[in-house]
Tab-separated table of C-alpha atoms in Angstrom:
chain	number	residue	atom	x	y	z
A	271	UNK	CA	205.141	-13.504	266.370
A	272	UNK	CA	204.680	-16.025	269.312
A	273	UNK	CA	207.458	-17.873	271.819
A	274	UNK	CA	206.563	-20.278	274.081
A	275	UNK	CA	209.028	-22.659	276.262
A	276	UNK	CA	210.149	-24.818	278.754
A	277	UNK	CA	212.716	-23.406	281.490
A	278	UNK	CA	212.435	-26.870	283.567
A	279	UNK	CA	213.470	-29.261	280.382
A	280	UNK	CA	216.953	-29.346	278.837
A	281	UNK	CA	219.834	-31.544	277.774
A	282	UNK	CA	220.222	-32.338	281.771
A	283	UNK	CA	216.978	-34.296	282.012
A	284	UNK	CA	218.116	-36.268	279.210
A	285	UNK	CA	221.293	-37.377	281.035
A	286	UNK	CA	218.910	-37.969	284.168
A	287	UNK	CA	216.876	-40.578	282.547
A	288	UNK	CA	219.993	-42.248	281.375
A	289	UNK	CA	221.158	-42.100	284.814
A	290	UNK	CA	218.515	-43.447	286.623
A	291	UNK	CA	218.540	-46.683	284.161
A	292	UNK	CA	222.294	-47.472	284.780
A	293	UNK	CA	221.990	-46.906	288.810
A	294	UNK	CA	219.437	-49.649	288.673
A	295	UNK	CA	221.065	-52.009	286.415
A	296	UNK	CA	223.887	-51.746	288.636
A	297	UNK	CA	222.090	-52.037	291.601
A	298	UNK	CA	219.851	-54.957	290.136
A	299	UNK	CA	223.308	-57.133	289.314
A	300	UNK	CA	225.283	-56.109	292.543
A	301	UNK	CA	223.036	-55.690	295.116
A	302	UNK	CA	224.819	-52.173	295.668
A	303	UNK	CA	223.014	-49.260	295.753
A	304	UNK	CA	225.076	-45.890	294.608
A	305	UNK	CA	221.936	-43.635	294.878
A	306	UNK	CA	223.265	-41.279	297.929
A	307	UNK	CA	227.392	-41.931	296.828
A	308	UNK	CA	227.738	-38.303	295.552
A	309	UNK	CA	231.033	-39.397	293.790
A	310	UNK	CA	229.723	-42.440	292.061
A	311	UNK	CA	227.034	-40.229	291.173
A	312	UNK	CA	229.109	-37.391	289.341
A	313	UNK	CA	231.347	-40.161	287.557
A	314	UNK	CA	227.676	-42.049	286.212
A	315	UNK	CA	226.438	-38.424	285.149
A	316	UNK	CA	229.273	-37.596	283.141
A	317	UNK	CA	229.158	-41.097	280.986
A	318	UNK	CA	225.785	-40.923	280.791
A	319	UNK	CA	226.556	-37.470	279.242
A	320	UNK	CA	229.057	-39.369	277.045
A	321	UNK	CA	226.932	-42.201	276.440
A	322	UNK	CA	223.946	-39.766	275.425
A	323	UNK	CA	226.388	-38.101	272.943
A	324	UNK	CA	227.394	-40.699	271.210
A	325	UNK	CA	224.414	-42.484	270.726
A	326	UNK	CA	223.415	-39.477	268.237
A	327	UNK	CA	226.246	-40.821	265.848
A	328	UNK	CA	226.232	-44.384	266.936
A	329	UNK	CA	224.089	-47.360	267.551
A	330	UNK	CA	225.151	-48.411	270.843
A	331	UNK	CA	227.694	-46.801	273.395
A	332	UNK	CA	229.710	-48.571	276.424
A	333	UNK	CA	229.513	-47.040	279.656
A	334	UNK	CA	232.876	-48.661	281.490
A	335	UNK	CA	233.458	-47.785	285.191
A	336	UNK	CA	236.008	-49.467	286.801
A	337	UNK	CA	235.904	-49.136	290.969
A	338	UNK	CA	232.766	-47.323	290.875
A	339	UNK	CA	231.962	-48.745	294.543
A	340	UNK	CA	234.242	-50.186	297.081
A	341	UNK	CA	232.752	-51.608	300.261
A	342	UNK	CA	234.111	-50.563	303.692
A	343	UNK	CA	235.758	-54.434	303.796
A	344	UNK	CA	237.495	-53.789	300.492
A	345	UNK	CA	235.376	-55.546	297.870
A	346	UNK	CA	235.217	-53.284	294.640
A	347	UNK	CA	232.345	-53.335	291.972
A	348	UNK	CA	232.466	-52.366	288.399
A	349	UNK	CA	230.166	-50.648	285.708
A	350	UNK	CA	229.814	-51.748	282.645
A	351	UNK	CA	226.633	-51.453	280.614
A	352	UNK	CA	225.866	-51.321	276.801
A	353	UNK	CA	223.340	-48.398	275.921
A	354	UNK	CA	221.553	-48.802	272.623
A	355	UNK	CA	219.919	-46.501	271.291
A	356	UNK	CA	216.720	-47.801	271.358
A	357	UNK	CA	216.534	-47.707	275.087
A	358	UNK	CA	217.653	-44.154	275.799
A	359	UNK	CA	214.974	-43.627	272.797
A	360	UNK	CA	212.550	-45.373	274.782
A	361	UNK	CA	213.750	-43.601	278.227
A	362	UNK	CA	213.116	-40.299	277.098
A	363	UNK	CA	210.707	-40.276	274.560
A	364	UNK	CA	207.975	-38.364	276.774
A	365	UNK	CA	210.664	-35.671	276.796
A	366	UNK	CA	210.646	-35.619	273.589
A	367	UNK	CA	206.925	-35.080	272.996
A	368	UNK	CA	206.814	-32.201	275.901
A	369	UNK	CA	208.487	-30.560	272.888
A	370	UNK	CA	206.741	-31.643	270.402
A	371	UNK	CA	203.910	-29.744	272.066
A	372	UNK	CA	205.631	-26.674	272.927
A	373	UNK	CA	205.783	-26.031	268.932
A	374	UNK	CA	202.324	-26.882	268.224
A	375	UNK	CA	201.821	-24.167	271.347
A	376	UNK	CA	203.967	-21.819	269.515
A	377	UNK	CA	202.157	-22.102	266.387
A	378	UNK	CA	198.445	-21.686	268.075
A	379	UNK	CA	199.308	-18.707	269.488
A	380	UNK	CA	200.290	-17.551	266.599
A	381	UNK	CA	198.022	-18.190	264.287
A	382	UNK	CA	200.500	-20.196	261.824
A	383	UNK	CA	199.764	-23.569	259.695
A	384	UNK	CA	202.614	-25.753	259.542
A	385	UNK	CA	202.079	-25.316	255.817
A	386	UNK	CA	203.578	-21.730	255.925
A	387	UNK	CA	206.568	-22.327	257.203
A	388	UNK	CA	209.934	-21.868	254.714
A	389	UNK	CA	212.561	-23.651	257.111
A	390	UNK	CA	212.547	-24.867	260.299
A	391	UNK	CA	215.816	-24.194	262.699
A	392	UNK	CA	217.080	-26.650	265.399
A	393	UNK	CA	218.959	-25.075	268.536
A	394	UNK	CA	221.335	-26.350	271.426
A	395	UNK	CA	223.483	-30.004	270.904
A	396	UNK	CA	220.303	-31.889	272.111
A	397	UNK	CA	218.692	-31.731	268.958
A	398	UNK	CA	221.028	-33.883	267.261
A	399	UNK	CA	219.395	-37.054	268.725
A	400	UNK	CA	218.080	-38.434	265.770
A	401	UNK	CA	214.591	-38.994	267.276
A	402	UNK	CA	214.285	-35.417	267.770
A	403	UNK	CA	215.212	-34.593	264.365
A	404	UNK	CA	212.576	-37.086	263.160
A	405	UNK	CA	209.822	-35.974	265.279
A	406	UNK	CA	210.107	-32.744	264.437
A	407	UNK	CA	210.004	-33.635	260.673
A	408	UNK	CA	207.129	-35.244	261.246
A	409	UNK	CA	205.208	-32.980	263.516
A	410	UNK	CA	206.072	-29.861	260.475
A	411	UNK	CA	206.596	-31.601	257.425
A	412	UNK	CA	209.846	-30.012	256.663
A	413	UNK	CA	213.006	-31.662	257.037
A	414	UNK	CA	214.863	-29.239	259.530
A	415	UNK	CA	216.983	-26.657	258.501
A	416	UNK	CA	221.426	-27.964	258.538
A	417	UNK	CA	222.522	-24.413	257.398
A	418	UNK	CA	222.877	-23.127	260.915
A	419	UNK	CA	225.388	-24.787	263.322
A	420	UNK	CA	223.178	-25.602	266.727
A	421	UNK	CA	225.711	-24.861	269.048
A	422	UNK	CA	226.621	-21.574	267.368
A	423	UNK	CA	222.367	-20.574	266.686
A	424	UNK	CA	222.408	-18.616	270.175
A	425	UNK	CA	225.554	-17.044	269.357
A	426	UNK	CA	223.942	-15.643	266.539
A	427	UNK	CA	220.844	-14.720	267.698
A	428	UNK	CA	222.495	-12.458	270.753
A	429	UNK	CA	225.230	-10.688	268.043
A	430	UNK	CA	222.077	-9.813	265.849
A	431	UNK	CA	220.052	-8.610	268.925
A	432	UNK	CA	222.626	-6.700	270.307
A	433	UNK	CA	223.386	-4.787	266.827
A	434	UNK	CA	219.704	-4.015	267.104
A	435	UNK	CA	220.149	-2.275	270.609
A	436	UNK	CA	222.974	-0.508	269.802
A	437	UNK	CA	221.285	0.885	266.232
A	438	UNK	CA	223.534	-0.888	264.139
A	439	UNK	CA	222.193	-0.891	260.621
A	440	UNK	CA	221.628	-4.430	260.014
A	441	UNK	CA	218.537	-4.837	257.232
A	442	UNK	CA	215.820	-7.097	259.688
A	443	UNK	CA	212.781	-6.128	261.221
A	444	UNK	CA	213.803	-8.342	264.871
A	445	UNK	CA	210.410	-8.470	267.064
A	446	UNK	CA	210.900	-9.494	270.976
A	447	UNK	CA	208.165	-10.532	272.816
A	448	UNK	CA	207.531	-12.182	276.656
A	449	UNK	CA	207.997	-15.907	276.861
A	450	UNK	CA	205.911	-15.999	279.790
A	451	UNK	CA	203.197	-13.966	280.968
A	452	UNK	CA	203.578	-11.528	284.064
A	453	UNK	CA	201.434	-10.419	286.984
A	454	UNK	CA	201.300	-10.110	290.471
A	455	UNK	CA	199.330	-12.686	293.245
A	456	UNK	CA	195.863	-11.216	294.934
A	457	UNK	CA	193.617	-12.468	297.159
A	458	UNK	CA	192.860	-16.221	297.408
A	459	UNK	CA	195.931	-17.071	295.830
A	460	UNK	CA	195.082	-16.194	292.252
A	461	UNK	CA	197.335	-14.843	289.496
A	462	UNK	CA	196.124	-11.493	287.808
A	463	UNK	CA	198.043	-11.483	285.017
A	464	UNK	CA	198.964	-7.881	283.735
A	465	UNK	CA	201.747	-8.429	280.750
A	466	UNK	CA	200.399	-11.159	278.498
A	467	UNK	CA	202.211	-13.712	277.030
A	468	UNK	CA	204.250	-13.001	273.497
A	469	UNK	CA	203.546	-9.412	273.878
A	470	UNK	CA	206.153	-7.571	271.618
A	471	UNK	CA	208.843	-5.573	273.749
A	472	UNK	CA	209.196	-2.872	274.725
A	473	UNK	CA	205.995	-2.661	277.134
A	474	UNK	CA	204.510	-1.591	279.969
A	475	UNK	CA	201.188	-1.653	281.518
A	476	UNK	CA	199.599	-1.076	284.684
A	477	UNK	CA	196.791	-2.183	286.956
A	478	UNK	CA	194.914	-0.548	290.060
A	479	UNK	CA	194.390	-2.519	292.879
A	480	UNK	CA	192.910	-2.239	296.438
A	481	UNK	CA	193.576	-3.155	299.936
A	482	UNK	CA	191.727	-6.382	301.113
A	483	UNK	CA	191.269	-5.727	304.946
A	484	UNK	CA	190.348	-3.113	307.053
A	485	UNK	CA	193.370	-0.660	308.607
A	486	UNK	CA	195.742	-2.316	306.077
A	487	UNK	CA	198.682	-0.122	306.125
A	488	UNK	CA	201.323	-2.292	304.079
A	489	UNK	CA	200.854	-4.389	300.865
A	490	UNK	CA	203.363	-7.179	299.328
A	491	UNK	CA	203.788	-7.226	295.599
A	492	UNK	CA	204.406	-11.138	294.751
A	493	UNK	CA	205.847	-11.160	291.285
A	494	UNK	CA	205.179	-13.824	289.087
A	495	UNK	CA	205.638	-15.589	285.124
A	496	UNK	CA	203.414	-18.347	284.113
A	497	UNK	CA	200.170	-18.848	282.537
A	498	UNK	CA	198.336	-20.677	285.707
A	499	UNK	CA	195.013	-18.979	287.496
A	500	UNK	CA	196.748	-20.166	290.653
A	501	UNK	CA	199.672	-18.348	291.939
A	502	UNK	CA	201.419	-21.431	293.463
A	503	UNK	CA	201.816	-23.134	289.837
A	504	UNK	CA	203.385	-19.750	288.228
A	505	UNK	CA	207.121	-18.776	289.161
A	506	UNK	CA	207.964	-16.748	291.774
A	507	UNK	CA	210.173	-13.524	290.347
A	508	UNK	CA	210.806	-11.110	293.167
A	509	UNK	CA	208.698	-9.582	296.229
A	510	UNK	CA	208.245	-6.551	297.815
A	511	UNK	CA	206.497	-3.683	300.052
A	512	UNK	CA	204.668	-1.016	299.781
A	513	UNK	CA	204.224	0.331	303.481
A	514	UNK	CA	203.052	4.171	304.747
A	515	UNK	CA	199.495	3.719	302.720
A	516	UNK	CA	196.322	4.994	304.880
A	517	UNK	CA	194.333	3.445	307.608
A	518	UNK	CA	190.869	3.193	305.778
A	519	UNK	CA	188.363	0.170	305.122
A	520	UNK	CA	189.217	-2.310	302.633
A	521	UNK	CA	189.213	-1.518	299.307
A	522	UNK	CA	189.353	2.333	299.972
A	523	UNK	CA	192.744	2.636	299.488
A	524	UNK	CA	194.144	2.335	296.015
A	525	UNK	CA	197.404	0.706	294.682
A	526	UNK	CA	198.475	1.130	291.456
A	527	UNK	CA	201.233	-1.224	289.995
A	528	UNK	CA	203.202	-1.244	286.791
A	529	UNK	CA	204.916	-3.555	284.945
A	530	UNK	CA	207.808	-2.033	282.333
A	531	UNK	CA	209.894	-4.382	280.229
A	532	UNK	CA	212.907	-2.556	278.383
A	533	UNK	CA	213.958	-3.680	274.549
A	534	UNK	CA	216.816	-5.355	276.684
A	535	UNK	CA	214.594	-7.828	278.636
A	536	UNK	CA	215.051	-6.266	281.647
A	537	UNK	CA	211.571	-5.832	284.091
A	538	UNK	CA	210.931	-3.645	286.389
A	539	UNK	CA	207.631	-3.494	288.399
A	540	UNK	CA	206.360	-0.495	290.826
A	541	UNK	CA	203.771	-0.027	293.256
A	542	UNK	CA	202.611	3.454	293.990
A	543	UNK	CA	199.820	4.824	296.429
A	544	UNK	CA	197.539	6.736	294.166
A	545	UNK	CA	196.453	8.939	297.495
A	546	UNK	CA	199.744	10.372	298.482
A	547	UNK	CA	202.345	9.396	295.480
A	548	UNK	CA	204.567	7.112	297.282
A	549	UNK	CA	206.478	3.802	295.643
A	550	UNK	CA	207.937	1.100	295.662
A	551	UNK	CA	209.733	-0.743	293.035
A	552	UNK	CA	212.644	-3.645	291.984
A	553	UNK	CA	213.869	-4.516	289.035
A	554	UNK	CA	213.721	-8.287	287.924
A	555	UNK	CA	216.801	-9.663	287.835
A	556	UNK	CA	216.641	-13.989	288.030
A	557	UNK	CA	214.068	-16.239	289.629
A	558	UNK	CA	213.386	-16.790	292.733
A	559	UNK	CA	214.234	-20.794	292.858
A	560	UNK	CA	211.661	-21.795	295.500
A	561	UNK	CA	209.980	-25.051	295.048
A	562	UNK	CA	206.360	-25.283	295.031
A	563	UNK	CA	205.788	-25.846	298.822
A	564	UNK	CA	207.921	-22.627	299.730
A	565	UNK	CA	205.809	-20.677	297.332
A	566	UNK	CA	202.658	-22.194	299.138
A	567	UNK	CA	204.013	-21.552	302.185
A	568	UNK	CA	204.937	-17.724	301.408
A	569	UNK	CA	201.691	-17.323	300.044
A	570	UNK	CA	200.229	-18.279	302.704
A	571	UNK	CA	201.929	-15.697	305.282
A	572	UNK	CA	201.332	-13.476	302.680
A	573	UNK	CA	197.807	-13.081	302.672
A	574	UNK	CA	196.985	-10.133	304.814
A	575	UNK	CA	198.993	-7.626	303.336
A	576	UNK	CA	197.517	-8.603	299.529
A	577	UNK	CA	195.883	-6.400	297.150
A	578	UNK	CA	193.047	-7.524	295.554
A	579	UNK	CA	191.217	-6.264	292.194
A	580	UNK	CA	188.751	-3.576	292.688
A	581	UNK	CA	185.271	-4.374	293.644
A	582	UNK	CA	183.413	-3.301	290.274
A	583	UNK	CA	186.147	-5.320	288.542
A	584	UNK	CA	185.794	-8.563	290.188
A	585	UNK	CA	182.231	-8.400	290.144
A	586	UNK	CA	182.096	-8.298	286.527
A	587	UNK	CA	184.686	-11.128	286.289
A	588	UNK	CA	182.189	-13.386	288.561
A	589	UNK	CA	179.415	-12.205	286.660
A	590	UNK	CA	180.127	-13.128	283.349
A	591	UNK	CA	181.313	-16.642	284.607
A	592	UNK	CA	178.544	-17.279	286.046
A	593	UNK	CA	176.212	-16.419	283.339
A	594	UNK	CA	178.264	-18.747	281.090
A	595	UNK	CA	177.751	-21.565	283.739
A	596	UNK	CA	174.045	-20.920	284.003
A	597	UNK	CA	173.642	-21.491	280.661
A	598	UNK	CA	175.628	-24.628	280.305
A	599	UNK	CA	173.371	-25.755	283.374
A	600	UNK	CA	170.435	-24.893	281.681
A	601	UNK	CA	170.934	-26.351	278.533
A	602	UNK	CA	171.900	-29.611	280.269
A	603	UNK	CA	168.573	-29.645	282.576
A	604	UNK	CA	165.771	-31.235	280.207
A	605	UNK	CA	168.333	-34.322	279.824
A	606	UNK	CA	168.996	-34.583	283.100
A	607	UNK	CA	166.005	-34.233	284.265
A	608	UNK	CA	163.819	-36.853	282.170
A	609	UNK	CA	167.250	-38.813	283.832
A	610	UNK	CA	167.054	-38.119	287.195
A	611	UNK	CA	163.171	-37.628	287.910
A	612	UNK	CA	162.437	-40.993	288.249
A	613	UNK	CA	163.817	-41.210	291.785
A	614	UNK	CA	163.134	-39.526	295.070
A	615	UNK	CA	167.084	-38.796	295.062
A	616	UNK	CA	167.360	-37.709	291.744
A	617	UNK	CA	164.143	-35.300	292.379
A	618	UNK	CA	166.034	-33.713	295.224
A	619	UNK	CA	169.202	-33.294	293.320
A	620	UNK	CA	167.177	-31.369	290.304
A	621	UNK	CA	165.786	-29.008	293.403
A	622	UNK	CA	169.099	-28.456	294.472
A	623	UNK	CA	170.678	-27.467	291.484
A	624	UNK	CA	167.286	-25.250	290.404
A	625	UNK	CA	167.637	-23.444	293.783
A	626	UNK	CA	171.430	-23.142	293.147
A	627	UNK	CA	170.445	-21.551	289.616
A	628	UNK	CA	168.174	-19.161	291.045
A	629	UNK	CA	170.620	-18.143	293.932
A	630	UNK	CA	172.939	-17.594	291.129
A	631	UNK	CA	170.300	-15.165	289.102
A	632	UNK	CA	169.693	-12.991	292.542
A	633	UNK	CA	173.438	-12.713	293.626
A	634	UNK	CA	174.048	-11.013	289.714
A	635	UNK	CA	171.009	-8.671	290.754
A	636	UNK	CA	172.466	-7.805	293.830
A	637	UNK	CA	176.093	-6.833	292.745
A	638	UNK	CA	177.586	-9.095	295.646
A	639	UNK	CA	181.174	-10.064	294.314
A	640	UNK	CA	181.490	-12.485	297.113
A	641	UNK	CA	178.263	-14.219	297.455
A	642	UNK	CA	178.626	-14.323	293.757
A	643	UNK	CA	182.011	-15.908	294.061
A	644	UNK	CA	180.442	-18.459	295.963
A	645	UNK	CA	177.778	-19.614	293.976
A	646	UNK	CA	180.297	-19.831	290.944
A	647	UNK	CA	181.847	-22.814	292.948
A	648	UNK	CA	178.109	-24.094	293.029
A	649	UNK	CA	177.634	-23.677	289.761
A	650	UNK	CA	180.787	-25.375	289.012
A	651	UNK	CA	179.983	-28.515	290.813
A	652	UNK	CA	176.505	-28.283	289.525
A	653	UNK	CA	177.667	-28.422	286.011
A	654	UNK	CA	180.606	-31.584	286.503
A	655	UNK	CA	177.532	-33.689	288.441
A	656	UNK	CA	175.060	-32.883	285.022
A	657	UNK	CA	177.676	-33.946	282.899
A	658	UNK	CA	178.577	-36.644	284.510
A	659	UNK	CA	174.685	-37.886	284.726
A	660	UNK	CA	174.502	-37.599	280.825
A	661	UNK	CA	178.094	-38.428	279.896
A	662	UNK	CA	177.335	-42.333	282.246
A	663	UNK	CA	173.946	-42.482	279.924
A	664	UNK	CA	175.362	-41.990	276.552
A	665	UNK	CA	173.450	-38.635	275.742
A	666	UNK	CA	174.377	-35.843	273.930
């Protein structure tokens, strides 16, 4: 029905928090610091490992590393800390609640009450820390479910997936949908989304697009998964080129590209000119890795050889968010103006925001995508400073 998840949280940034609090406990009482000692390092990740296991049976675990440091004159130092498990608790317990929220995520989308669920099912050895278990009885009101092994759930998930693929006749009805939604970066940096998010697999679904500058002969498809307006916060999949397409002004030439996800998981996305037939296409096969400021970066060389949504299209996006911000303006402007009148600077600001409404109302006459684009941003600003003016007075 819905799936929703975290690929940057796991077991591992457990470990890290434990890490981090021995490294300066040891540092604190030696004066030694072991942060760039690469074997000190692996031999503190693996007991905090240890430690972190054993404090889901136990109380308190001892973390005991003889000659974890020697100095270049001889002089060796020693770990040994006691970890309770009240302070790896309290060391990861924001981890905890990121997935807390991922379920209450899951259930939004899907339109569930905690209420109807039967049983709830714990995966992967993390969730035997006891303050997982306990915050996830309390976030669904069920004690969860201790029929199913949680290092052997996976297991059991792929073997009855894979009997499904193969047409094995096993009596379930097993639905797969995206995790993440899919789409490709235009223009400005944006994410244009084409495969939503817990859409049931197999799927496909395509988009047409247009060049965004004149002459533009080439266009790069940036893949991405996320759920973020802005490319740069989604996760870079795969890239590629379309070249050969037409000299012609922007936004003559059209680009049609297609998303396809098998009932295996696999994607596969294609770009074809719509004038003469020819594409381009890869098939999806891990992510990309790059952190944030390469993707800004490649998006940034990237720019001239985008695709942007047609004109008609992105007109109609700016319009109707513009409308919706004129008339969150204009049900805002009596307050703010009995507020704000009283002052020469206040009087101006009113004027400013008027003329910015009326600007607004002429660009949506004149079917200008761009201008319009800009006075959204207007808008926008108009709208935080008149909620800001009422929100400092106390009106509603």
């Amino acid at each position: 029905i819905s799936t929703a998840g975290d690929t940057f949280l796991g077991g591992e940034d457990f470990d890290v928090r434990v890490m981090d609090a021995l490294i300066q406990s040891f540092s604190e009482k030696t004066g030694v610091d072991v942060s760039d000692d690469r074997m000190a390092l692996q031999r503190i990740k693996d007991a905090a490992e240890k430690a972190r296991c054993e404090l889901s049976v136990a109380r308190e675990a001892l973390v005991d590393l003889p000659f974890l440091y020697t100095t270049p004159s001889g002089q060796t130092f020693h770990m040994q800390e006691t970890l309770g498990r009240d302070m790896l608790e309290e060391l990861t317990r924001d981890l905890v609640e990121r997935t807390i929220s991922i379920c209450d995520k899951t259930l939004r989308d899907a339109n569930i009450d905690k209420g109807d669920l039967d049983d709830v099912i714990l995966v992967g050895g993390m969730t035997r820390m006891p303050l997982i278990q306990q915050r996830v009885a309390e976030f669904f009101g069920l004690e969860p479910c201790k029929g199913v092994h949680p290092d052997e759930v996976v297991a059991l998930g792929a073997s009855i997936q894979a009997a499904a693929l193969v047409d094995e006749a096993i009596d379930v009805l097993l639905l797969d949908v995206t995790p993440h939604s899919l789409g490709i970066m235009i223009v400005g940096g944006y994410f244009h989304t084409l495969i939503e998010q817990n859409t049931t697999v197999p799927t496909s679904a395509s988009h047409i697009f247009t060049t965004v500058r004149d002459n533009q002969t080439s266009v790069k498809i940036l893949v991405l998964q996320g759920e973020s307006d802005k490319a740069t916060d989604n996760e870079l999949l795969g890239e590629f080129i379309l070249s050969g397409l037409r000299k012609a002004p922007k936004g003559e030439v059209e680009v049609e590209v297609t998303f396809s996800i098998s009932a295996d998981g696999m994607v596969s996305v294609a770009a074809k000119d719509l004038e003469t037939g020819r594409e381009q296409s890869i098939t999806v096969t891990a992510t990309s890795g790059l952190t944030e400021d390469e993707l800004q970066k490649l998006v940034e060389s990237s720019q001239h050889y985008m695709v942007e949504v047609r004109a008609s299209e992105e007109f109609e996006r700016q319009r109707q968010q513009a409308e919706r911000l004129i008339a969150e303006v204009r049900e805002l402007f009596p307050q703010v103006q009995g507020i704000m009148s009283g002052t020469s600077f206040g009087r101006d600001a009113i004027a400013k925001a008027e003329g910015v409404l009326d600007r607004a109302e002429q660009e949506i006459r004149n079917q200008d995508a761009r201008s319009l684009e800009e006075v959204v941003e207007s808008l926008e600003r108009t709208l935080n400073m008149f909620r800001g003016v009422v929100s400092k007075t106390g009106l509603t």
